[in-house]
mmCIF file of C-alpha atoms in Angstrom:
data_model
loop_
_atom_site.group_PDB
_atom_site.id
_atom_site.type_symbol
_atom_site.label_atom_id
_atom_site.label_comp_id
_atom_site.label_asym_id
_atom_site.label_seq_id
_atom_site.Cartn_x
_atom_site.Cartn_y
_atom_site.Cartn_z
ATOM 1 C CA MET A 1 -6.276 19.437 12.801
ATOM 2 C CA VAL A 2 -2.583 18.897 12.132
ATOM 3 C CA ASP A 3 -0.197 17.913 14.907
ATOM 4 C CA PRO A 4 2.508 20.638 14.836
ATOM 5 C CA SER A 5 5.387 18.193 15.327
ATOM 6 C CA LEU A 6 4.092 15.966 12.504
ATOM 7 C CA HIS A 7 3.597 18.989 10.282
ATOM 8 C CA ARG A 8 7.182 20.105 10.852
ATOM 9 C CA GLU A 9 8.622 16.609 10.272
ATOM 10 C CA ILE A 10 6.603 16.100 7.093
ATOM 11 C CA PHE A 11 7.783 19.402 5.662
ATOM 12 C CA GLU A 12 11.398 18.709 6.605
ATOM 13 C CA GLN A 13 11.303 15.357 4.839
ATOM 14 C CA LEU A 14 9.371 16.750 1.884
ATOM 15 C CA GLY A 15 11.987 19.464 1.411
ATOM 16 C CA ARG A 16 14.660 16.806 0.920
ATOM 17 C CA LEU A 17 12.853 15.212 -2.003
ATOM 18 C CA PRO A 18 13.194 16.168 -5.659
ATOM 19 C CA VAL A 19 10.159 17.854 -7.230
ATOM 20 C CA ASP A 20 8.932 14.707 -9.016
ATOM 21 C CA GLN A 21 8.803 12.808 -5.725
ATOM 22 C CA GLN A 22 7.122 15.768 -4.016
ATOM 23 C CA ARG A 23 4.381 15.525 -6.651
ATOM 24 C CA ARG A 24 4.018 11.802 -5.892
ATOM 25 C CA VAL A 25 3.635 12.632 -2.198
ATOM 26 C CA LEU A 26 0.961 15.195 -3.044
ATOM 27 C CA GLU A 27 -0.897 12.647 -5.176
ATOM 28 C CA PHE A 28 -0.704 10.115 -2.339
ATOM 29 C CA VAL A 29 -1.994 12.604 0.235
ATOM 30 C CA ARG A 30 -4.871 13.589 -2.046
ATOM 31 C CA THR A 31 -5.760 9.912 -2.438
ATOM 32 C CA LEU A 32 -5.745 9.423 1.334
ATOM 33 C CA ALA A 33 -7.850 12.529 1.872
ATOM 34 C CA SER A 34 -10.440 11.531 -0.729
ATOM 35 C CA GLY A 35 -11.177 8.251 1.010
ATOM 36 C CA GLU A 36 -11.693 6.604 -2.366
ATOM 37 C CA ALA A 37 -10.472 3.087 -2.921
ATOM 38 C CA VAL A 38 -7.612 2.856 -5.364
ATOM 39 C CA GLY A 39 -7.154 -0.246 -7.420
ATOM 40 C CA VAL A 40 -7.075 -1.813 -10.816
ATOM 41 C CA PRO A 41 -10.220 -2.720 -12.740
ATOM 42 C CA GLY A 42 -10.666 -6.469 -13.070
ATOM 43 C CA LYS A 43 -10.536 -6.372 -16.856
ATOM 44 C CA GLU A 44 -6.969 -5.039 -16.637
ATOM 45 C CA ILE A 45 -5.767 -8.095 -14.729
ATOM 46 C CA LEU A 46 -7.617 -10.739 -16.720
ATOM 47 C CA ARG A 47 -4.403 -11.407 -18.636
ATOM 48 C CA PHE A 48 -3.090 -13.101 -15.490
ATOM 49 C CA ALA A 49 -5.969 -15.586 -15.374
ATOM 50 C CA GLY A 50 -4.715 -19.157 -15.542
ATOM 51 C CA MET A 51 -1.151 -18.137 -14.800
ATOM 52 C CA PHE A 52 -0.967 -20.249 -11.628
ATOM 53 C CA ASP A 53 -2.016 -23.837 -11.269
ATOM 54 C CA THR A 54 -4.593 -24.782 -8.638
ATOM 55 C CA ALA A 55 -2.105 -26.494 -6.303
ATOM 56 C CA ASP A 56 0.089 -23.378 -6.172
ATOM 57 C CA LEU A 57 -2.912 -21.158 -5.457
ATOM 58 C CA LYS A 58 -4.062 -23.425 -2.636
ATOM 59 C CA GLU A 59 -0.569 -23.357 -1.128
ATOM 60 C CA MET A 60 -0.468 -19.541 -1.343
ATOM 61 C CA GLU A 61 -3.890 -19.307 0.283
ATOM 62 C CA LYS A 62 -2.799 -21.640 3.091
ATOM 63 C CA VAL A 63 0.361 -19.658 3.811
ATOM 64 C CA ILE A 64 -1.532 -16.354 3.782
ATOM 65 C CA GLN A 65 -4.115 -17.669 6.226
ATOM 66 C CA GLU A 66 -1.464 -19.133 8.522
ATOM 67 C CA GLU A 67 0.984 -16.248 8.441
ATOM 68 C CA CYS A 68 -1.223 -13.178 8.023
ATOM 69 C CA GLU A 69 -3.857 -14.037 10.586
ATOM 70 C CA ARG A 70 -1.600 -13.910 13.620
ATOM 71 C CA THR A 71 0.145 -11.172 15.518
ATOM 72 C CA ASP A 72 3.737 -11.429 16.653
ATOM 73 C CA LEU A 73 3.870 -9.226 19.759
ATOM 74 C CA ASN A 74 7.683 -9.256 19.688
ATOM 75 C CA GLU A 75 7.902 -8.120 16.068
ATOM 76 C CA TRP A 76 8.300 -4.454 16.954
#
């Protein structure tokens, strides 16, 4: 079921976009509706293997764990 106010707002915003962007929106909505995971096969990103040294990766992992695992209640 579609919320009427959301439906109206979506169509208003969609009408302001050029056709190529409207097609992108349609593709995005179809992806959401399908429930399928979207990603890149591992073999396509193998070219990035070895690009970062171990120390940099450990630092990135540390920052992600520290910064992404907490909620800032005043953020919004």
